[in-house]
Coordinates of C-alpha atoms in Angstrom, one line a residue:
M5 CA 114.9 97.5 76.5
A6 CA 117.3 95.0 77.5
D7 CA 118.9 94.3 74.6
R8 CA 120.1 98.2 73.8
K9 CA 123.6 99.1 75.1
D10 CA 123.0 103.0 75.0
W11 CA 121.4 104.5 78.0
P12 CA 119.0 106.0 78.1
P13 CA 117.9 104.0 75.0
N14 CA 118.4 106.0 71.6
G15 CA 115.5 108.8 71.1
W16 CA 115.0 109.4 74.6
D17 CA 117.5 111.6 75.3
N18 CA 116.0 114.8 74.7
V19 CA 112.9 113.3 76.5
Y20 CA 114.8 112.5 79.8
D21 CA 116.9 116.2 79.4
A22 CA 113.3 117.8 79.5
Y23 CA 112.1 115.5 82.6
H24 CA 115.3 116.2 84.7
E25 CA 114.4 119.7 84.0
Y26 CA 111.1 119.5 85.0
A27 CA 111.9 117.6 88.2
A28 CA 114.6 120.4 89.0
W29 CA 111.9 122.9 89.0
Y30 CA 109.2 120.7 91.0
S31 CA 111.9 120.0 93.6
G32 CA 112.1 123.5 94.5
S33 CA 115.9 123.0 95.3
T34 CA 118.3 126.0 94.2
D35 CA 121.1 123.2 93.9
R36 CA 119.4 121.4 91.5
L37 CA 118.5 124.0 89.2
I38 CA 122.1 125.4 89.3
N39 CA 123.5 122.0 88.8
F40 CA 121.2 121.6 85.9
Y41 CA 121.6 124.7 84.5
S42 CA 125.2 124.8 84.9
S43 CA 126.4 124.0 81.4
K44 CA 123.6 125.8 79.6
A45 CA 123.4 129.7 78.4
G46 CA 120.8 132.1 78.6
P47 CA 118.4 131.5 81.7
F48 CA 119.1 133.1 84.6
W49 CA 120.2 130.2 86.4
S50 CA 122.8 129.4 83.9
K51 CA 125.2 132.3 85.3
E52 CA 128.7 130.8 86.3
V53 CA 128.7 129.7 90.3
K54 CA 131.6 131.4 91.8
N55 CA 132.3 131.9 95.7
D56 CA 131.1 135.1 96.0
R57 CA 128.0 135.0 93.8
M58 CA 125.3 137.3 94.3
T59 CA 122.2 135.7 96.0
M60 CA 119.8 133.8 94.0
L61 CA 116.2 133.4 95.4
H62 CA 113.8 130.6 94.2
V63 CA 110.4 130.9 94.2
P64 CA 108.8 127.4 94.6
V65 CA 105.9 128.2 92.0
A66 CA 106.5 125.2 90.2
G67 CA 105.4 122.9 93.2
D68 CA 102.3 124.8 93.5
I69 CA 101.1 124.3 90.3
A70 CA 101.6 120.5 90.8
S71 CA 100.0 120.8 94.1
V72 CA 97.0 123.0 93.2
S73 CA 96.7 120.6 90.2
S74 CA 96.8 117.3 92.6
D75 CA 94.3 119.2 94.9
L76 CA 91.6 119.8 92.1
L77 CA 91.2 116.3 91.6
F78 CA 91.9 114.4 94.7
A79 CA 91.1 116.8 97.4
E80 CA 88.1 114.9 97.9
A81 CA 88.5 111.1 98.0
P82 CA 87.3 109.7 94.8
D83 CA 84.3 107.1 95.5
I84 CA 85.3 104.0 94.0
K85 CA 82.7 101.4 93.9
I86 CA 81.4 97.8 91.9
P87 CA 78.3 99.1 90.1
Q88 CA 76.5 96.0 90.4
A89 CA 77.0 96.0 94.3
H90 CA 74.9 98.9 94.5
Q91 CA 71.9 97.8 92.6
E92 CA 68.7 96.3 94.0
D93 CA 69.0 92.8 94.7
A94 CA 72.7 93.2 94.3
P95 CA 74.3 89.7 93.7
Q96 CA 76.3 88.6 96.6
D97 CA 79.5 88.3 94.7
A98 CA 79.5 92.0 93.8
K99 CA 78.9 92.7 97.5
D100 CA 81.9 90.8 98.6
T101 CA 83.9 92.1 95.8
Q102 CA 83.0 95.8 96.9
D103 CA 83.8 94.9 100.7
R104 CA 87.3 93.4 99.6
L105 CA 88.0 96.5 97.3
N106 CA 87.0 98.5 100.4
E107 CA 89.4 96.9 102.7
I108 CA 92.0 97.3 99.9
I109 CA 91.8 100.8 99.9
N110 CA 91.6 101.7 103.7
E111 CA 94.7 99.4 104.6
T112 CA 96.9 100.2 101.6
D113 CA 96.5 104.2 102.1
M114 CA 95.2 104.1 98.5
Y115 CA 93.9 108.2 98.5
S116 CA 97.5 109.2 99.5
R117 CA 99.0 107.3 96.6
F118 CA 96.1 109.2 94.2
L119 CA 97.6 112.8 95.6
E120 CA 101.3 111.7 95.1
A121 CA 100.3 110.4 91.3
G122 CA 98.3 113.6 90.6
E123 CA 101.6 115.8 91.6
T124 CA 104.0 113.5 89.2
A125 CA 101.9 113.7 86.6
S126 CA 101.3 117.5 86.7
A127 CA 105.1 117.9 86.9
L128 CA 106.4 115.6 84.6
G129 CA 103.3 115.1 82.0
G130 CA 102.2 111.6 83.5
V131 CA 102.6 108.9 86.1
F132 CA 102.9 104.9 86.1
L133 CA 100.9 103.1 88.7
K134 CA 101.6 99.5 89.0
I135 CA 100.9 96.8 91.4
N136 CA 103.1 95.3 93.8
W137 CA 102.3 92.2 95.8
D138 CA 104.2 90.0 98.4
T139 CA 101.7 87.5 100.1
T140 CA 104.3 86.9 102.8
Y141 CA 104.7 90.6 103.8
K142 CA 100.7 91.8 103.5
P143 CA 97.8 90.4 102.7
Y144 CA 97.0 92.2 99.6
P145 CA 98.1 93.8 96.4
I146 CA 99.6 97.3 96.8
L147 CA 99.2 100.1 94.2
S148 CA 102.3 102.0 93.8
V149 CA 103.3 105.6 92.0
A150 CA 106.2 104.7 89.8
Q151 CA 107.8 108.0 88.1
P152 CA 108.5 108.5 84.5
D153 CA 112.1 109.6 84.6
N154 CA 112.5 106.1 86.0
A155 CA 110.7 104.4 82.6
I156 CA 111.2 103.6 79.3
P157 CA 107.7 102.7 77.8
E158 CA 106.6 101.3 74.3
F159 CA 103.1 101.9 72.9
K160 CA 101.5 100.3 70.1
W161 CA 98.3 102.4 68.6
G162 CA 98.3 104.4 71.8
F163 CA 97.8 101.7 74.4
L164 CA 101.0 100.5 76.8
K165 CA 102.5 97.4 75.2
R166 CA 105.6 97.2 77.5
V167 CA 107.3 98.9 79.9
T168 CA 111.1 99.1 81.6
F169 CA 111.4 100.6 84.9
H170 CA 115.1 101.3 85.7
K171 CA 117.0 102.2 89.3
V172 CA 120.4 102.7 89.7
I173 CA 121.1 100.7 92.8
D174 CA 125.1 101.3 93.1
A175 CA 127.0 104.0 91.1
P176 CA 130.6 104.3 92.5
N177 CA 131.9 106.4 89.8
M178 CA 130.7 107.5 86.0
N179 CA 131.9 104.1 84.8
D180 CA 130.5 101.9 87.2
Y181 CA 127.1 101.7 87.2
W182 CA 124.5 98.8 88.5
R183 CA 121.0 99.0 87.3
L184 CA 118.2 96.8 88.2
L185 CA 115.6 96.3 85.4
E186 CA 111.8 95.4 86.1
I187 CA 110.4 94.4 82.6
H188 CA 106.5 94.4 82.6
E189 CA 105.3 92.2 79.6
V190 CA 101.5 91.0 79.3
G191 CA 101.5 88.4 81.7
R192 CA 104.9 88.4 83.2
I193 CA 107.3 90.7 85.2
K194 CA 111.2 90.2 84.5
N195 CA 113.9 91.0 86.8
Q196 CA 117.4 91.9 85.5
L197 CA 120.9 93.1 86.7
W198 CA 123.0 95.0 84.4
R199 CA 126.5 96.7 85.3
G200 CA 127.9 99.3 83.0
S201 CA 128.8 103.0 82.8
R202 CA 126.8 106.2 83.4
F203 CA 125.5 106.4 79.1
D204 CA 126.1 102.7 78.4
L205 CA 123.8 99.4 79.9
G206 CA 126.6 97.4 79.7
K207 CA 126.2 93.7 80.6
Q208 CA 123.8 91.6 82.1
L209 CA 124.7 89.6 85.3
P210 CA 123.4 87.3 87.8
L211 CA 120.4 88.7 90.2
E212 CA 122.8 87.0 92.8
A213 CA 125.6 89.3 92.2
R214 CA 124.4 92.0 94.6
P215 CA 122.9 91.6 97.8
E216 CA 120.1 94.0 96.6
T217 CA 118.8 91.9 94.0
R218 CA 120.0 88.4 95.8
G219 CA 116.5 86.2 96.0
M220 CA 114.8 88.0 93.6
E221 CA 112.6 86.0 91.0
S222 CA 114.1 86.6 87.1
V223 CA 110.9 86.2 85.9
I224 CA 107.0 86.5 87.9
E225 CA 104.2 85.0 86.1
T226 CA 101.2 87.5 87.3
G227 CA 98.4 85.1 86.3
I228 CA 96.6 87.5 84.1
N229 CA 96.4 88.5 80.7
E230 CA 97.3 92.1 81.2
L231 CA 100.2 94.4 82.1
A232 CA 100.6 94.7 86.1
C233 CA 101.0 98.6 85.4
R234 CA 99.4 101.8 83.4
Y235 CA 100.7 104.9 82.3
I236 CA 98.2 107.8 83.2
P237 CA 98.8 111.2 80.8
N238 CA 98.5 114.7 82.6
K239 CA 97.1 116.2 79.3
K240 CA 97.3 115.8 76.0
P241 CA 98.3 116.6 72.9
N242 CA 101.7 116.8 73.7
R243 CA 102.9 120.2 72.1
E244 CA 106.8 119.0 72.7
W245 CA 106.9 115.9 71.2
R246 CA 104.1 115.5 68.6
G247 CA 102.8 112.3 68.0
S248 CA 104.1 111.3 71.2
N249 CA 102.0 108.7 73.6
L250 CA 103.4 110.9 76.6
G251 CA 101.4 113.5 78.2
Q252 CA 102.5 117.1 78.3
S253 CA 104.0 118.5 81.5
D254 CA 101.9 121.6 83.3
Y255 CA 105.9 123.4 83.2
S256 CA 106.0 123.0 79.1
G257 CA 106.3 126.6 78.2
V258 CA 106.0 128.2 81.2
I259 CA 109.9 127.4 82.6
G260 CA 111.4 131.0 80.9
L261 CA 108.8 132.6 82.8
M262 CA 109.2 130.8 86.2
D263 CA 112.8 131.8 85.3
S264 CA 112.3 135.6 85.2
L265 CA 110.1 135.2 88.2
D266 CA 113.1 134.1 90.1
E267 CA 115.5 136.8 88.4
T268 CA 113.1 139.4 89.8
Y269 CA 112.7 138.4 93.2
T270 CA 116.6 138.3 93.3
S271 CA 116.7 142.0 91.8
W272 CA 114.0 142.9 94.5
M273 CA 116.3 141.5 97.3
R274 CA 119.2 143.1 96.0
D275 CA 117.6 146.3 96.2
L276 CA 116.4 146.2 99.8
K277 CA 120.1 145.1 100.4
L278 CA 122.0 148.2 98.6
A279 CA 119.0 150.3 99.9
R280 CA 120.8 149.8 103.7
G281 CA 121.4 153.0 104.8
R282 CA 125.3 153.4 104.8
I283 CA 127.3 156.4 106.6
V284 CA 130.4 157.8 105.1
V285 CA 132.6 159.4 108.0
P286 CA 135.7 161.4 108.0
E287 CA 139.0 159.4 109.0
Y288 CA 139.7 161.6 112.0
M289 CA 136.4 160.2 113.7
L290 CA 137.3 156.6 113.7
D291 CA 138.4 154.8 116.4
F292 CA 141.5 152.2 116.1
E293 CA 141.6 149.0 117.5
D294 CA 144.4 146.4 116.8
G295 CA 145.0 148.4 113.9
E296 CA 141.5 148.2 112.3
P297 CA 139.3 151.2 111.8
K298 CA 136.1 151.4 113.7
F299 CA 133.3 153.6 114.0
D300 CA 130.8 153.9 117.2
I301 CA 127.6 154.9 115.7
D302 CA 126.0 155.3 119.2
K303 CA 128.8 157.3 120.4
E304 CA 126.8 160.6 121.1
V305 CA 130.1 163.0 121.5
F306 CA 133.2 163.0 119.4
S307 CA 136.1 164.5 120.6
P308 CA 137.9 166.2 117.5
L309 CA 141.8 165.5 117.2
S310 CA 144.4 168.1 116.7
L311 CA 145.1 167.3 113.1
G312 CA 146.1 171.0 112.0
P313 CA 144.6 173.3 109.1
A314 CA 141.7 171.8 107.4
S315 CA 142.8 170.7 103.7
A316 CA 140.6 171.4 100.5
D317 CA 140.2 168.1 100.2
R318 CA 139.3 166.9 103.7
Q319 CA 135.8 166.0 104.3
D320 CA 134.5 167.0 108.0
K321 CA 130.9 166.2 107.4
I322 CA 129.2 162.8 108.1
E323 CA 127.6 162.0 104.5
N324 CA 124.4 159.4 104.6
I325 CA 123.9 157.2 101.4
Q326 CA 120.3 156.1 101.0
F327 CA 119.6 154.1 97.4
D328 CA 115.8 153.7 96.4
I329 CA 114.1 150.4 96.8
R330 CA 112.0 149.9 93.7
A331 CA 109.4 148.1 95.3
D332 CA 106.1 149.1 93.4
E333 CA 108.0 148.0 89.9
H334 CA 109.2 144.8 91.1
R335 CA 105.9 143.9 92.6
D336 CA 104.0 144.4 89.7
T337 CA 106.7 142.6 87.4
V338 CA 106.1 139.5 90.1
E339 CA 102.3 139.7 89.9
N340 CA 102.3 139.9 85.8
L341 CA 104.7 137.2 85.9
L342 CA 102.9 134.9 88.2
E343 CA 99.6 135.7 86.4
K344 CA 101.3 134.7 83.1
I345 CA 102.7 131.6 84.7
Y346 CA 99.6 129.9 86.1
T347 CA 97.5 131.1 82.8
M348 CA 99.7 129.5 80.3
A349 CA 100.1 126.3 82.9
G350 CA 96.0 126.3 82.4
Y351 CA 95.0 127.7 85.7
S352 CA 93.2 130.8 87.0
P353 CA 95.3 133.0 89.2
Q354 CA 92.7 132.8 91.5
S355 CA 93.2 129.1 92.5
F356 CA 96.4 130.1 93.9
G357 CA 95.1 133.3 96.0
M358 CA 95.5 136.1 93.4
D359 CA 92.5 138.4 93.1
N360 CA 90.6 136.8 96.2
N361 CA 87.8 138.9 96.5
G362 CA 89.1 140.5 99.7
G363 CA 88.4 137.4 101.4
G364 CA 84.7 137.5 101.0
Q365 CA 82.6 134.5 101.1
L366 CA 81.7 133.6 97.6
T367 CA 79.6 130.7 97.0
A368 CA 80.3 127.2 95.3
T369 CA 79.1 128.7 91.9
E370 CA 80.9 131.7 92.4
I371 CA 84.5 130.1 93.1
K372 CA 84.0 127.8 90.1
A373 CA 83.1 131.0 87.8
K374 CA 86.3 133.1 89.2
E375 CA 88.2 129.7 88.8
S376 CA 86.8 128.4 85.5
K377 CA 90.1 128.0 83.7
S378 CA 91.5 125.7 86.6
Y379 CA 88.3 123.5 86.5
K380 CA 88.3 123.3 82.6
T381 CA 91.7 121.9 83.0
R382 CA 90.7 119.8 86.0
N383 CA 88.0 118.0 84.1
K384 CA 90.2 117.6 81.1
K385 CA 92.7 115.8 83.2
S386 CA 90.3 113.9 84.9
R387 CA 89.0 112.0 81.9
Y388 CA 92.5 110.5 81.5
M389 CA 92.9 109.7 85.1
Q390 CA 89.5 108.2 85.6
G391 CA 90.2 105.8 83.0
G392 CA 93.7 105.1 84.1
L393 CA 92.4 104.3 87.6
E394 CA 89.8 102.2 86.5
E395 CA 92.0 100.0 84.6
I396 CA 94.9 99.6 87.4
I397 CA 92.2 98.8 90.1
H398 CA 90.6 96.4 88.2
I399 CA 93.9 94.7 87.3
M400 CA 94.3 94.8 91.1
L401 CA 91.3 92.8 91.9
M402 CA 92.5 90.3 89.5
I403 CA 95.8 89.9 90.9
D404 CA 94.3 89.8 94.4
A405 CA 92.0 87.0 93.1
N406 CA 94.9 85.0 91.3
K407 CA 97.5 85.5 94.1
F408 CA 95.5 85.8 97.3
G409 CA 92.8 83.6 96.2
S410 CA 90.3 86.2 98.2
D411 CA 86.4 85.5 97.7
I412 CA 85.8 88.0 95.1
N413 CA 84.6 87.9 91.3
P414 CA 87.2 89.9 89.0
E415 CA 84.9 89.9 86.3
Y416 CA 83.2 93.1 88.2
R417 CA 85.1 96.4 87.0
P418 CA 85.5 99.1 89.5
Q419 CA 83.9 102.8 88.9
V420 CA 85.9 105.7 89.9
N421 CA 84.2 109.1 90.3
L422 CA 86.5 112.0 90.6
R423 CA 84.7 114.4 93.1
E424 CA 85.0 118.2 93.1
G425 CA 86.8 119.8 95.9
I426 CA 84.0 122.4 95.9
E427 CA 80.6 120.9 96.5
S428 CA 77.6 123.3 95.4
N429 CA 75.5 123.7 98.4
P430 CA 72.4 121.6 98.3
M431 CA 70.1 124.3 98.6
E432 CA 71.8 126.1 96.0
K433 CA 71.3 123.3 93.8
A434 CA 67.4 122.4 94.9
E435 CA 67.0 126.5 94.1
S436 CA 68.5 126.2 90.9
I437 CA 66.3 122.9 90.4
N438 CA 63.3 124.7 91.5
K439 CA 63.4 127.4 89.4
L440 CA 63.9 125.3 86.3
N441 CA 60.9 123.3 87.3
Q442 CA 58.6 126.0 87.5
A443 CA 59.7 127.2 84.3
Q444 CA 59.1 123.8 83.0
A445 CA 62.6 123.5 81.3
I446 CA 64.2 120.7 83.3
S447 CA 62.9 116.7 83.2
I448 CA 63.2 114.4 86.4
D449 CA 65.7 112.5 84.6
T450 CA 67.8 115.8 84.6
K451 CA 66.8 117.0 87.9
V452 CA 67.8 113.5 89.5
R453 CA 71.7 114.0 87.7
L454 CA 72.0 117.2 88.8
L455 CA 70.9 116.6 92.6
H456 CA 73.1 113.3 92.4
N457 CA 75.9 114.0 90.1
S458 CA 78.0 111.0 91.7
W459 CA 75.4 108.3 91.0
D460 CA 75.6 105.7 88.1
E461 CA 73.3 105.4 85.5
K462 CA 71.3 102.2 87.1
Q463 CA 70.9 104.4 90.4
I464 CA 69.7 107.6 88.5
Q465 CA 67.3 105.1 86.6
A466 CA 65.7 103.6 89.7
E467 CA 65.5 106.8 91.5
V468 CA 63.6 108.3 88.6
N469 CA 61.2 105.6 88.1
R470 CA 60.3 105.7 91.9
I471 CA 59.6 109.5 91.8
K472 CA 57.4 108.7 88.8
R473 CA 55.4 106.0 90.6
E474 CA 55.1 108.4 93.8
Q475 CA 53.9 111.1 91.6
G476 CA 51.6 108.8 89.3
I477 CA 52.8 110.2 86.7
E478 CA 53.8 106.3 85.5
V479 CA 51.2 104.0 85.9
E480 CA 51.2 100.0 85.7
E481 CA 49.5 99.2 82.4
P482 CA 45.8 97.9 82.7
E483 CA 45.0 94.6 82.3
I484 CA 43.2 93.9 79.5
R485 CA 40.2 91.6 79.2
T486 CA 38.8 89.8 76.3

């Protein structure tokens, strides 16, 4: 994208506008919501900002959605392994590759980065994962999360072909923007420094022109025939931009409901403020201090003043004013909006603590039944996430071998198994399998798969063969004598 002058590049304005809107809701910041909607008409948050404006409450439901989405994928650390290292008589280089992979995972806190990636993908419709390395800083490559609203990707036939990551390193004013572009291409990474304005990329300058970029290499050869990054969509298809390779945000289609939720809560709190009891008293009951009227509500005895005969319009009584609090109406509206938001985002309200069966103890099967919509969404997302993680970790091993000279075989492709946060009780599984077995409605192969759903195909087949041999179902063919 370095040859373009408009920024964001032509065609990306609507995408970035949506990113900024999603990011404002995800942040949970009322200031960011006000700033984004200040020039827009219609939504609750678009009202003109005034010094004496009414209280504006924000319910951070968008953050809850992103957090639950990430938890469904990564609440349990995924199982990452080299399949060949877990075979019987596994090759030594496969074992060495597994050991090195385990070291990288543990030393770089990779699981925490997965949680971050899961939240980002939920909120912004996708996430970029890229590989960083500096042999003088850390003795291994490091996986990092890159935000979609700091990237301009290019796709071909649905595959990432090139991506430009951008970062504002200084912006004294709207007409003076310094940007660092990190352009990922197959086999290389380019660093470029540009000076322009808010909406114009401007002119490319030497990296030495800024202290932040001084010493950076303009071109870095990765040594592999791959991009050193990957884009993982949240879910597809993208209903906002049909035909796009970008994933769809969980907030797509529910922002109006989230806006209404904030308006409802604000109205509820306004009722509480208006319902504070107010006492109207006649003027003669007031004391004056420094010319200001004051009423002592704790004063038990009032000394009437001699003000002459009472006039027809004079009020000689204390009046209490108390407005109703429409708590039930507001509560019902809030619960209805929350249920709609969660459901339209692809989740079961039970995943967020609604209708939790009174706190009763539920089995894993019962929980999954109640939260079936959430788990269907989770399974849909896991297909994209699992494939993306396997690719980027494989690329990380390639770079590790090329840049760090580690004693591994980068030809081995890692296998990622995203484990469910709610694991079935082994006794539950065993009881279900036993009932199916008694009905002669399940094979040995299926029993092994149900009981060990994290095993790969070779582990499953090895276990099936062992069971058959132990039960005498499978015997060696007799020697045929001639």
